[in-house]
Amino acid sequence: MDVVQMVRGWHTDCIPIVMRHYPSGSFVMAGPSNLSVRGLSHRYDGKPAVDNVSFEVTSGEIAALLGPSGCGKSTILRAIAGFLPVQPGVISLGGVDLSSRPGRSRGIGMVFQNYALFPHMTVAENIGYPLSCLGWPRHRRRARVEELLSTVQLNGLERRLPRSLSGGQQQRVAVARALAAYPSLLLLDEPFAALDRALRLELQMELIRLQRSLGITTIIVTHDQEEAQTLAGRIIVMNNGCVEQVGSATEVYDNPASLFVNRFVGHASCIRASVVSVDEAGATLLLSNGQTLALPHQLGFAVGSHIVLTARPEDLALTARPVVGAVAATLVMSIPHGPSIVHSLKLSDGTELRAVESRDRAVEPGAGTREVFMRLDARKLHAFPAAADDQTKFQPGA
């Protein structure tokens, strides 16, 4: 089944009905609601795609399901929408269990990755199609379509066919169609993947403006960590069908719960090490290049533990001269990047690192490789068990 057929089935059999129809003929919009996912699992051909996933999305916020391809993001989205069975698990919206309800009664609107607009229908017909399936009278459909055209800034394009629209305009039509029946929850599956960088940023800002003006609870699926940090108040980081961490963009970036999160959300330089000593004053580490590093705090690992030490590029500073606590490294290259300079570094054992500094305080780029010294901000270092690393474990003296 292609996506257009899926959308046709979604709107004819699974269209979200969130309107309350009163005898007077008036309609009342259902407000946004908290989404709760508890113990959600799903298998494809006997293999787990999603395993015991749980998270909450607060009413009116944007949450991002973030992770690499194949980690289970879209499976979760489709289970919430009602395309896939929940086996086992509970999905509730506003305290109402949706797990056994068909999509048409879940109060959900969805924007597909390729928008799935009907090519033979005009913009107005695409937007109004869900309302037609719901049996709305023509004058109410027309009024709602006009309202949505204004909301997504497509006035004057209502008679156009999708093929005559830009990618950004097609996306706005898809969003308007998803909003047509006043959903309590909006789902977006990689909605910016097909757009160029400049247009993607513009439409991200528009989505935030629209979401805030409507106050609708929204979940966006993305593999782009910058996109997730830009859009979402809550980020749900996925890996291999499981939730690695749930938190704000700042929490996930500054306090990663696992080495995977540390590497996936932003760049992290990783140094393998072992714990040599621990006392009240802190901890001493033996790094993979044979140098020792004294830290003014304990890391929570016992003496002899093999760990992976991580640092963000902005938390590494370079100096041309040795200073206390600095680690010797080779400066391979330096590349200007706007107001910053990005340094590529190597330790003597081949460990590759990255540092980012402001141009006005950065070490001057050299013509070739040369020795520098790297200061690590000990307050912002993170340490994880070496078993979490996909590289060969560091053996002291190796």
PDB file of C-alpha atoms in Angstrom, residues 44 91 120 202 210 224 301 346 357 396-397:
ATOM      1  CA  TYR A  44       7.738  -7.129  12.911  1.00  0.00           C
ATOM      2  CA  ILE A  91      -1.676   4.753  24.919  1.00  0.00           C
ATOM      3  CA  HIS A 120      -5.900  15.369  -8.592  1.00  0.00           C
ATOM      4  CA  GLU A 202      12.055  28.873   7.843  1.00  0.00           C
ATOM      5  CA  LEU A 210       1.575  27.865  14.494  1.00  0.00           C
ATOM      6  CA  ASP A 224      18.174  15.352  13.054  1.00  0.00           C
ATOM      7  CA  PHE A 301      33.811   4.430  39.374  1.00  0.00           C
ATOM      8  CA  LYS A 346      44.820  13.443  17.688  1.00  0.00           C
ATOM      9  CA  GLU A 357      36.869  27.903  19.992  1.00  0.00           C
ATOM     10  CA  PRO A 396      46.394  -0.147  30.850  1.00  0.00           C
ATOM     11  CA  GLY A 397      49.903  -0.338  29.415  1.00  0.00           C
TER      12      GLY A 397
END
